[in-house]
Coordinates of C-alpha atoms in Angstrom, one line a residue:
M248 CA 0.0 0.0 0.0
A249 CA 2.8 2.4 0.9
A250 CA 6.3 2.7 -0.5
T251 CA 8.6 4.6 1.6
T252 CA 11.8 6.4 0.5
S253 CA 14.1 9.1 2.0
N254 CA 12.0 12.2 1.6
D255 CA 9.3 13.2 4.3
L256 CA 6.5 13.9 1.8
I257 CA 3.4 11.6 1.7
C258 CA 0.7 11.7 -0.9
F259 CA -2.7 10.3 -0.2
T260 CA -4.3 9.3 -3.5
N261 CA -7.4 7.6 -4.9
C262 CA -9.5 9.4 -2.1
F263 CA -12.2 11.7 -1.7
L264 CA -11.6 15.0 0.3
P265 CA -14.4 16.8 2.3
Q266 CA -14.7 20.4 1.5
E267 CA -15.7 23.2 3.9
D268 CA -19.1 23.6 2.1
G269 CA -19.8 19.9 2.7
G270 CA -18.9 18.6 -0.6
L271 CA -16.7 15.7 -1.6
I272 CA -14.1 16.0 -4.4
E273 CA -11.6 13.3 -5.7
K274 CA -8.2 14.7 -5.2
D275 CA -4.8 13.8 -3.8
L276 CA -3.6 15.4 -0.5
W277 CA 0.1 16.0 0.2
I278 CA 1.5 16.2 3.9
D279 CA 4.9 16.8 5.4
E280 CA 5.3 13.7 7.7
R281 CA 8.2 15.3 9.7
R282 CA 6.5 18.6 10.4
G283 CA 3.1 17.1 10.7
V284 CA 1.3 19.7 8.4
I285 CA -0.8 19.7 5.3
L286 CA 0.9 20.9 2.2
D287 CA 0.0 22.9 -0.9
A288 CA 0.9 20.4 -3.5
Q289 CA 1.6 22.7 -6.3
R290 CA 3.6 25.2 -4.2
T291 CA 5.6 22.3 -2.7
F292 CA 6.5 20.8 -6.0
F293 CA 7.6 24.2 -7.4
L294 CA 9.8 25.0 -4.4
R295 CA 11.2 21.6 -3.8
K296 CA 11.2 20.2 -7.3
E297 CA 10.3 16.7 -5.9
R298 CA 7.2 14.6 -5.5
P299 CA 6.4 12.5 -2.5
N300 CA 7.9 9.1 -2.6
T301 CA 5.6 7.8 -0.1
I302 CA 2.3 7.1 -1.9
I303 CA -0.8 5.9 0.0
D304 CA -3.7 4.5 -2.1
L305 CA -6.9 4.9 0.0
G306 CA -9.0 2.8 -2.3
G307 CA -11.7 5.5 -2.9
N308 CA -12.4 6.1 0.7
I309 CA -12.9 9.5 2.3
L310 CA -9.8 11.4 3.8
S311 CA -11.4 13.8 6.3
P312 CA -9.9 16.3 8.9
G313 CA -9.8 14.6 12.3
F314 CA -12.9 14.9 14.5
I315 CA -13.1 17.6 17.2
D316 CA -15.1 16.9 20.4
T317 CA -15.8 20.2 22.2
Q318 CA -17.8 18.6 25.1
I319 CA -16.7 15.4 26.6
N320 CA -16.7 14.5 30.4
G321 CA -14.4 11.6 30.3
G322 CA -14.0 8.1 28.9
F323 CA -12.3 4.7 29.1
G324 CA -12.9 4.6 32.9
F325 CA -11.4 8.2 33.5
D326 CA -13.6 11.3 34.6
F327 CA -12.1 14.7 34.0
S328 CA -14.1 16.2 36.8
V329 CA -12.5 13.9 39.5
Y330 CA -9.0 15.0 41.0
E331 CA -7.7 12.7 43.7
G332 CA -4.9 14.7 44.9
D333 CA -2.2 13.5 42.6
D334 CA -1.1 15.5 39.4
Q335 CA 0.6 12.6 37.7
T336 CA -2.4 10.2 38.2
Y337 CA -4.6 12.9 36.5
R338 CA -2.4 13.4 33.7
D339 CA -2.2 9.6 33.1
G340 CA -5.9 9.6 32.9
L341 CA -5.8 12.4 30.3
K342 CA -3.2 10.4 28.3
L343 CA -5.3 7.3 28.5
V344 CA -8.3 9.0 27.0
A345 CA -6.2 10.8 24.3
E346 CA -4.6 7.6 23.2
R347 CA -7.8 5.5 23.2
I348 CA -10.3 8.0 21.6
V349 CA -8.4 8.2 18.3
E350 CA -10.1 4.8 17.2
T351 CA -13.4 6.9 17.1
G352 CA -11.8 9.4 14.6
V353 CA -11.3 12.1 17.3
T354 CA -7.9 13.8 16.9
S355 CA -8.7 16.8 19.2
L356 CA -10.9 17.0 22.3
V357 CA -11.8 19.7 24.8
P358 CA -12.0 18.0 28.3
T359 CA -15.1 19.2 30.2
I360 CA -15.5 19.6 33.8
I361 CA -18.9 19.9 35.4
T362 CA -19.7 22.1 38.6
Q363 CA -16.8 21.7 41.2
E364 CA -16.0 22.8 44.7
K365 CA -14.2 26.3 44.3
A366 CA -10.8 24.9 45.5
F367 CA -10.5 22.4 42.6
Y368 CA -11.0 24.9 39.6
P369 CA -7.4 26.5 39.8
K370 CA -5.8 23.0 40.0
L371 CA -8.0 21.2 37.4
L372 CA -7.9 24.1 34.8
N373 CA -4.2 24.4 35.2
L374 CA -3.7 20.5 34.6
L375 CA -6.0 21.0 31.5
R376 CA -3.6 23.3 29.7
P377 CA -3.1 22.2 26.0
W378 CA -1.2 19.1 25.7
S379 CA -0.4 16.7 22.9
P380 CA 0.8 13.3 24.2
P381 CA 2.8 11.1 21.7
R382 CA 0.6 9.2 19.2
A383 CA -2.6 10.4 20.7
A384 CA -5.3 13.0 20.3
H385 CA -4.6 16.6 21.1
L386 CA -6.0 17.8 24.4
L387 CA -7.0 21.5 23.5
G388 CA -7.7 23.0 26.8
W389 CA -10.7 23.0 28.9
H390 CA -14.4 23.5 29.0
A391 CA -15.8 24.7 32.4
E392 CA -19.5 23.9 32.6
G393 CA -20.6 25.7 35.7
P394 CA -20.8 26.9 38.4
F395 CA -22.9 29.9 37.0
L396 CA -25.9 28.0 36.1
Q397 CA -29.7 28.4 36.4
M398 CA -30.8 26.3 39.4
S399 CA -34.0 25.0 37.7
K400 CA -31.9 23.7 34.8
R401 CA -28.9 22.4 36.6
G402 CA -29.3 18.7 35.4
A403 CA -26.9 16.6 37.5
H404 CA -24.8 19.6 38.7
S405 CA -24.8 19.7 42.5
P406 CA -27.2 22.4 43.7
A407 CA -24.9 23.3 46.6
L408 CA -22.2 24.4 44.3
I409 CA -24.1 26.6 41.9
I410 CA -23.6 30.3 42.4
P411 CA -24.1 33.7 41.0
A412 CA -21.4 35.9 39.6
S413 CA -22.2 38.6 42.0
E414 CA -19.3 40.8 40.9
G415 CA -19.4 39.9 37.2
F416 CA -16.0 38.9 35.7
K417 CA -14.2 39.4 39.0
T418 CA -16.3 36.4 40.4
F419 CA -15.2 34.5 37.3
E420 CA -11.6 35.1 38.2
F421 CA -12.1 34.4 41.9
I422 CA -13.5 30.9 40.9
Y423 CA -11.4 29.9 38.0
S424 CA -8.3 31.9 39.1
P425 CA -7.0 34.9 37.2
E426 CA -4.1 32.8 35.7
N427 CA -6.6 30.5 33.9
L428 CA -8.5 33.4 32.6
A429 CA -5.5 35.5 31.2
E430 CA -5.4 37.0 27.8
A431 CA -5.1 34.3 25.2
E432 CA -1.6 34.7 24.2
G433 CA -0.4 35.1 27.8
W434 CA -2.2 31.9 28.9
L435 CA -1.0 29.9 26.0
M436 CA 2.7 31.0 26.4
S437 CA 2.7 30.5 30.2
G438 CA 2.2 26.7 29.9
E439 CA 4.6 23.9 29.4
S440 CA 5.8 22.7 25.9
T441 CA 4.7 26.0 24.4
L442 CA 6.5 25.4 21.2
H443 CA 4.2 22.3 20.5
N444 CA 1.0 23.9 21.7
T445 CA 0.2 26.7 19.3
V446 CA -3.5 26.0 19.6
G447 CA -5.4 26.4 22.9
V448 CA -9.0 26.4 23.7
R449 CA -11.1 27.6 26.7
I450 CA -14.9 27.5 26.9
I451 CA -17.2 28.5 29.7
T452 CA -20.8 27.4 29.9
A453 CA -23.0 29.7 32.1
A454 CA -26.6 31.1 32.1
P455 CA -26.7 34.7 31.0
E456 CA -29.8 35.5 33.3
V457 CA -27.8 34.5 36.5
E458 CA -26.7 37.6 38.4
G459 CA -23.4 39.0 37.0
V460 CA -23.0 36.6 34.1
M461 CA -24.2 39.0 31.4
E462 CA -21.6 41.5 32.5
A463 CA -18.8 39.0 32.3
I464 CA -19.5 37.7 28.8
N465 CA -17.7 40.6 27.0
E466 CA -14.5 40.5 29.1
A467 CA -14.4 36.7 28.7
S468 CA -14.7 36.9 25.0
K469 CA -12.0 39.8 24.7
R470 CA -9.7 37.2 26.4
G471 CA -10.2 34.6 23.8
I472 CA -12.6 32.5 25.8
C473 CA -15.6 30.9 24.1
F474 CA -18.7 31.8 26.1
S475 CA -21.5 29.2 25.6
I476 CA -25.0 29.6 26.7
G477 CA -26.3 26.6 28.7
H478 CA -28.2 25.2 31.7
S479 CA -30.4 28.3 31.4
M480 CA -33.9 29.6 31.3
A481 CA -32.9 32.8 29.3
T482 CA -35.7 34.4 27.4
T483 CA -35.3 35.4 23.7
D484 CA -34.2 38.8 24.6
I485 CA -31.7 37.7 27.3
A486 CA -30.2 35.1 24.9
T487 CA -29.9 37.6 22.1
A488 CA -28.3 40.1 24.3
A489 CA -25.9 37.5 25.5
V490 CA -24.9 36.8 21.7
R491 CA -24.5 40.5 21.1
N492 CA -22.2 40.6 24.1
G493 CA -20.0 38.0 22.8
A494 CA -21.5 34.5 23.4
R495 CA -20.6 32.2 20.5
C496 CA -22.3 28.9 21.3
I497 CA -25.1 27.1 22.8
T498 CA -24.3 24.1 25.1
H499 CA -26.1 20.8 24.2
L500 CA -29.1 22.3 22.3
F501 CA -32.6 21.3 23.5
N502 CA -31.3 20.0 26.9
A503 CA -31.3 22.0 30.1
M504 CA -33.1 24.9 28.5
P505 CA -36.8 26.0 28.0
Q506 CA -38.9 24.2 25.4
L507 CA -39.5 25.9 22.2
H508 CA -42.6 28.3 22.4
H509 CA -44.0 30.4 19.5
R510 CA -44.2 33.6 21.5
D511 CA -40.8 33.3 23.1
P512 CA -38.6 30.7 21.4
S513 CA -35.8 31.4 24.0
I514 CA -32.5 30.0 23.5
I515 CA -33.5 27.5 20.9
G516 CA -35.1 30.4 18.8
L517 CA -31.6 31.9 18.2
L518 CA -31.2 29.4 15.4
G519 CA -33.9 31.1 13.5
A520 CA -32.8 34.7 14.2
S521 CA -32.5 37.2 11.3
P522 CA -29.0 38.4 10.3
Y523 CA -30.3 41.8 11.0
L524 CA -32.1 43.3 14.0
S525 CA -35.3 44.5 12.2
P526 CA -37.4 47.4 13.1
S527 CA -40.0 45.0 14.5
S528 CA -37.4 43.8 17.1
S529 CA -37.4 47.1 18.7
A530 CA -40.6 45.9 20.5
F531 CA -38.2 43.6 22.5
L532 CA -35.7 44.5 25.2
P533 CA -32.1 44.3 24.0
F534 CA -30.5 44.1 27.5
P535 CA -33.4 43.9 29.9
S536 CA -31.8 44.1 33.4
A537 CA -35.4 44.5 34.8
I538 CA -36.6 41.3 33.0
I539 CA -33.4 39.4 34.2
S540 CA -34.2 40.3 37.8
A541 CA -37.9 39.4 37.4
L542 CA -37.0 36.1 35.7
N543 CA -34.7 35.0 38.6
A544 CA -37.4 36.1 41.1
S545 CA -39.9 34.0 39.4
M546 CA -37.9 30.8 39.4
S547 CA -38.9 29.9 42.9
S548 CA -42.6 30.0 41.9
L549 CA -42.4 27.9 38.8
P550 CA -44.6 24.8 39.1
I551 CA -41.8 22.2 38.8
T552 CA -41.8 18.4 39.3
K553 CA -39.1 16.0 39.3
D554 CA -38.8 13.7 36.2
P555 CA -39.2 10.2 37.4
L556 CA -37.0 8.9 34.6
I557 CA -34.0 11.1 35.3
D558 CA -31.8 10.3 38.3
H559 CA -29.0 13.0 38.7
I560 CA -26.8 11.0 36.3
S561 CA -26.6 12.6 32.9
E562 CA -25.6 16.4 33.4
A563 CA -27.3 17.3 30.2
F564 CA -30.8 16.0 31.1
D565 CA -33.1 18.3 33.1
E566 CA -33.6 17.2 36.5
I567 CA -37.0 18.8 36.7
K568 CA -39.7 19.4 34.2
T569 CA -40.5 23.0 33.5
P570 CA -43.8 24.0 32.1
P571 CA -44.2 24.3 28.3
Q572 CA -45.4 28.0 28.5
T573 CA -42.8 30.7 27.6
P574 CA -40.8 31.9 30.5
M575 CA -41.2 35.5 29.2
L576 CA -44.9 35.4 30.3
L577 CA -43.8 34.8 33.9
A578 CA -40.9 37.2 33.8
E579 CA -42.9 40.0 32.3
R580 CA -45.7 39.4 34.7
A581 CA -43.4 40.0 37.5
Y582 CA -41.9 43.0 35.8
R583 CA -45.3 44.6 35.3
K584 CA -46.2 43.9 38.8
S585 CA -43.0 45.8 39.9
L586 CA -44.2 48.8 38.1
L587 CA -47.4 49.0 40.1
P588 CA -47.8 51.2 43.3
T589 CA -47.1 49.3 46.4
G590 CA -50.1 47.2 47.6
K591 CA -51.8 47.1 44.2
S592 CA -52.5 43.9 42.3
M593 CA -52.5 43.1 38.7
S594 CA -56.3 43.1 38.6
S595 CA -56.5 46.7 40.1
P596 CA -57.6 49.7 37.9
D597 CA -54.1 51.2 38.2
S598 CA -52.7 48.2 36.2
A599 CA -54.9 49.0 33.2
A600 CA -52.1 50.9 31.4
I601 CA -49.3 48.5 32.3
T602 CA -51.2 45.4 31.2
A603 CA -51.9 47.1 27.9
I604 CA -48.2 47.0 27.0
P605 CA -47.6 44.2 24.5
L606 CA -45.7 41.2 25.8
G607 CA -42.0 41.7 25.1
S608 CA -42.3 45.5 24.7
R609 CA -41.0 48.3 26.7
Q610 CA -42.4 51.8 27.7
P611 CA -41.1 54.5 25.3
N612 CA -38.5 57.0 26.5
E613 CA -38.9 60.4 24.6
S614 CA -35.3 61.4 25.4
E615 CA -33.9 58.2 23.7
P616 CA -32.6 58.9 20.1
K617 CA -34.3 56.8 17.3
K618 CA -32.0 54.1 16.0
D619 CA -32.1 52.4 12.6
L620 CA -31.8 48.8 13.8
T621 CA -31.7 47.4 10.2
T622 CA -28.0 48.4 10.3
I623 CA -27.2 46.1 13.2
L624 CA -25.9 42.8 12.1
F625 CA -26.6 39.7 14.2
D626 CA -24.5 36.5 13.8
R627 CA -26.3 33.4 15.1
P628 CA -24.3 31.5 17.5
F629 CA -23.0 27.8 17.0
Y630 CA -24.7 25.1 18.9
G631 CA -23.5 21.8 20.2
I632 CA -26.0 18.8 19.7
I633 CA -25.9 15.3 21.0
V634 CA -26.9 13.0 18.2
D635 CA -27.4 9.8 20.1
G636 CA -31.2 9.4 19.7
I637 CA -31.6 9.9 23.3
H638 CA -30.8 13.4 24.3
S639 CA -32.6 14.9 21.3
H640 CA -35.2 13.2 19.0
P641 CA -34.1 12.7 15.4
N642 CA -36.8 15.1 14.2
S643 CA -35.4 17.8 16.5
V644 CA -31.9 17.3 15.2
R645 CA -33.3 17.7 11.7
L646 CA -35.2 20.8 12.6
A647 CA -32.1 22.4 14.2
Y648 CA -29.9 21.7 11.3
S649 CA -32.4 22.9 8.7
A650 CA -32.7 26.2 10.6
H651 CA -28.9 26.7 11.0
P652 CA -26.6 24.2 9.3
D653 CA -23.5 26.5 9.5
G654 CA -23.7 26.6 13.2
C655 CA -24.2 22.9 13.8
I656 CA -21.5 21.1 16.0
L657 CA -21.7 17.5 16.9
I658 CA -20.7 16.6 20.5
T659 CA -20.8 13.5 22.6
D660 CA -21.0 14.9 26.1
A661 CA -19.7 11.4 26.9
M662 CA -19.1 10.1 30.4
K663 CA -16.2 8.2 31.8
I664 CA -17.7 4.9 30.8
L665 CA -17.4 5.7 27.1
D666 CA -15.8 2.8 25.5
P667 CA -16.8 1.3 22.0
H668 CA -15.7 -2.1 23.1
L669 CA -18.0 -2.1 26.2
K670 CA -20.3 -5.1 25.6
D671 CA -24.0 -4.9 26.2
G672 CA -25.1 -6.3 29.6
V673 CA -24.7 -5.5 33.3
H674 CA -21.5 -3.6 34.4
D675 CA -20.2 -2.3 37.7
W676 CA -20.5 1.4 38.2
R677 CA -20.0 3.4 41.4
D678 CA -21.2 3.4 45.0
G679 CA -22.1 -0.3 44.8
R680 CA -24.5 0.4 41.9
R681 CA -24.4 -1.3 38.4
F682 CA -25.9 -0.3 35.1
Y683 CA -27.3 -2.1 32.2
K684 CA -25.9 -1.2 28.7
E685 CA -28.1 -1.6 25.7
G686 CA -26.4 -0.2 22.6
D687 CA -25.8 3.5 23.3
K688 CA -28.3 3.6 26.1
L689 CA -27.5 3.1 29.7
Y690 CA -29.9 2.2 32.4
V691 CA -29.6 1.8 36.2
E692 CA -29.8 -1.9 36.9
G693 CA -33.3 -3.1 37.4
T694 CA -34.9 0.3 36.4
T695 CA -35.9 2.2 33.3
T696 CA -33.9 5.1 34.6
L697 CA -31.6 6.4 31.9
A698 CA -28.0 6.7 32.9
G699 CA -27.1 8.8 30.0
S700 CA -25.3 7.8 26.8
V701 CA -22.1 6.5 25.7
V702 CA -22.2 7.4 22.0
T703 CA -18.9 8.1 20.1
L704 CA -18.4 11.0 17.7
D705 CA -18.0 8.8 14.6
K706 CA -21.5 7.2 15.6
C707 CA -22.8 10.7 15.9
V708 CA -21.8 11.4 12.4
R709 CA -23.4 8.3 11.1
N710 CA -26.6 9.1 13.1
F711 CA -26.6 12.7 11.7
V712 CA -26.8 11.4 8.2
R713 CA -29.8 9.2 8.9
Y714 CA -31.5 11.8 11.0
T715 CA -31.2 14.7 8.8
G716 CA -30.9 13.3 5.3
C717 CA -27.6 15.3 4.7
S718 CA -24.6 14.0 2.9
I719 CA -21.7 12.3 4.6
G720 CA -19.6 15.4 3.6
Q721 CA -22.1 17.7 5.3
A722 CA -22.0 15.6 8.5
I723 CA -18.3 15.6 8.6
V724 CA -18.4 19.5 8.5
C725 CA -20.3 19.4 11.8
A726 CA -17.7 17.4 13.4
T727 CA -14.6 19.2 12.0
Y728 CA -14.9 22.5 10.4
N729 CA -17.8 24.0 12.4
P730 CA -16.3 23.3 15.8
A731 CA -13.0 24.7 14.5
R732 CA -14.6 27.8 13.4
C733 CA -16.5 28.3 16.7
L734 CA -13.1 28.0 18.6
N735 CA -11.2 30.3 16.0
I736 CA -8.8 27.5 15.3
E737 CA -9.9 26.6 11.7
N738 CA -6.4 27.5 10.2
K739 CA -4.9 24.6 12.3
K740 CA -7.7 22.2 13.0
G741 CA -10.8 20.8 11.4
T742 CA -9.7 21.6 7.8
L743 CA -7.5 20.4 5.0
R744 CA -6.1 23.8 4.2
A745 CA -2.4 24.0 3.5
G746 CA -0.5 24.7 6.7
A747 CA -3.0 23.1 8.9
D748 CA -2.1 20.2 11.2
A749 CA -2.1 16.7 9.4
D750 CA -4.8 15.4 11.8
L751 CA -6.7 13.1 9.6
V752 CA -9.3 10.3 9.6
V753 CA -9.9 7.8 6.8
L754 CA -13.6 6.8 6.5
D755 CA -15.6 4.7 4.3
H756 CA -18.5 6.2 2.6
Q757 CA -20.8 5.2 5.5
G758 CA -18.8 7.0 8.1
N759 CA -16.9 4.1 9.6
V760 CA -13.4 4.8 10.8
L761 CA -10.6 2.9 9.0
S762 CA -7.5 4.7 10.3
T763 CA -6.6 7.9 12.3
W764 CA -3.5 10.0 11.7
V765 CA -2.2 12.7 14.1
K766 CA 0.5 15.2 13.0
G767 CA 1.2 13.1 10.0
E768 CA 1.7 9.8 11.8
M769 CA -0.9 7.0 11.7
V770 CA -1.9 6.3 15.4
W771 CA -4.7 3.8 14.7
A772 CA -5.9 1.4 12.0
R773 CA -8.7 -1.0 11.8
K774 CA -7.5 -4.6 11.9

């Protein structure tokens, strides 16, 4: 299959290359094996006056950029959120996951930690600096999911550890430590093996309606941190304001957020937002601090019930069911009530003028200058979505992709028991409990309680093709180029551009992984 000689050039031939628009073209790809980068074939031939002497015939299969998983909690028995006091043991766990996960086509991942005790954050985030173990996937940085979450949408996050950001970004620094939130270049340069880690990623998932979070978004974004909206009850106005402040992504779409409502589509509705803020949107509050306060105040009165099928196991599942009505109705009702004289009710005559205000609108201020909102551009955020058939129904997946294909990012949100070789049946778990595995579903033994999912990212790609009807090339984009764009690393990862890292995965046309390459070296092949 391969004939190796003295030069360091490799040519992959007889293969189809995924394009950034989702197409597939039959074309050769040249890489520099020594430097581990993709080459411009014509320029390289012109400069070096030589052709690759290592030719690899891929038999008509697909040569894709390596997959990128931006939200993964662990795998192969190791949990990124568990630190037992020994740095080397933790790094050994990271290395194990990075070495094993390449068989699923993943060549880069962002380890995710859920809500922790405050004392653990500085240590964990420091240990999760970018690292590329030999013959393993790149560990790009960290994804901190919590602790600034909406209590009613906390999923499996510990309620005792969820807090507000009372002093805005200062609270972020107090929790995560200033060193971990330094400016992008300073943070990257301060780590070990700087010369080998030119790509670094930091993601924070938080609820923008929680006290102080909205004010922190802009500063986090300025420092190169990707802010993602999640575990939130944000209304459409609040979610829109968060994006305008710098939020770039939505965490596990459909999960741990309000259900879609036609009057206030909330976070999910951002997928359908116009690229311009039209004049009609002036009826909505662009940064409604009063509504945020009212929404938070209304949380304690929401008629919520615990979902009997969910048992504090999968962090993405809602622990409680929230009513299907729009949260804006509750929040604005509280807001209007706050405008009434003390002691008056919403049914009093004094409330007539207030109740006449259309939902979502605000009282005019004659001193405010009129703005032409058609000139304000609005970029819809990216969104992560778990395509395991459990966290989101296939129809919901197709609905989201149809609305905003360019923002779609496939994620696993996998737990530490992720292992494609784990057989169906009963397995030991923790605290004396056991679980029953059936395909990608996990149940607490002897119950119908879902214990989450162990889907792999290559399986998500295959599922995505079936659920949406898109091509394999389009599905690949959602696991490569889209997450790279969201993280602003598309010149190095998730692409076949010249100069990008030669992180590659060979797939058949059904999306099954045949071999995986990291920095120009084959690190796994199907036997």
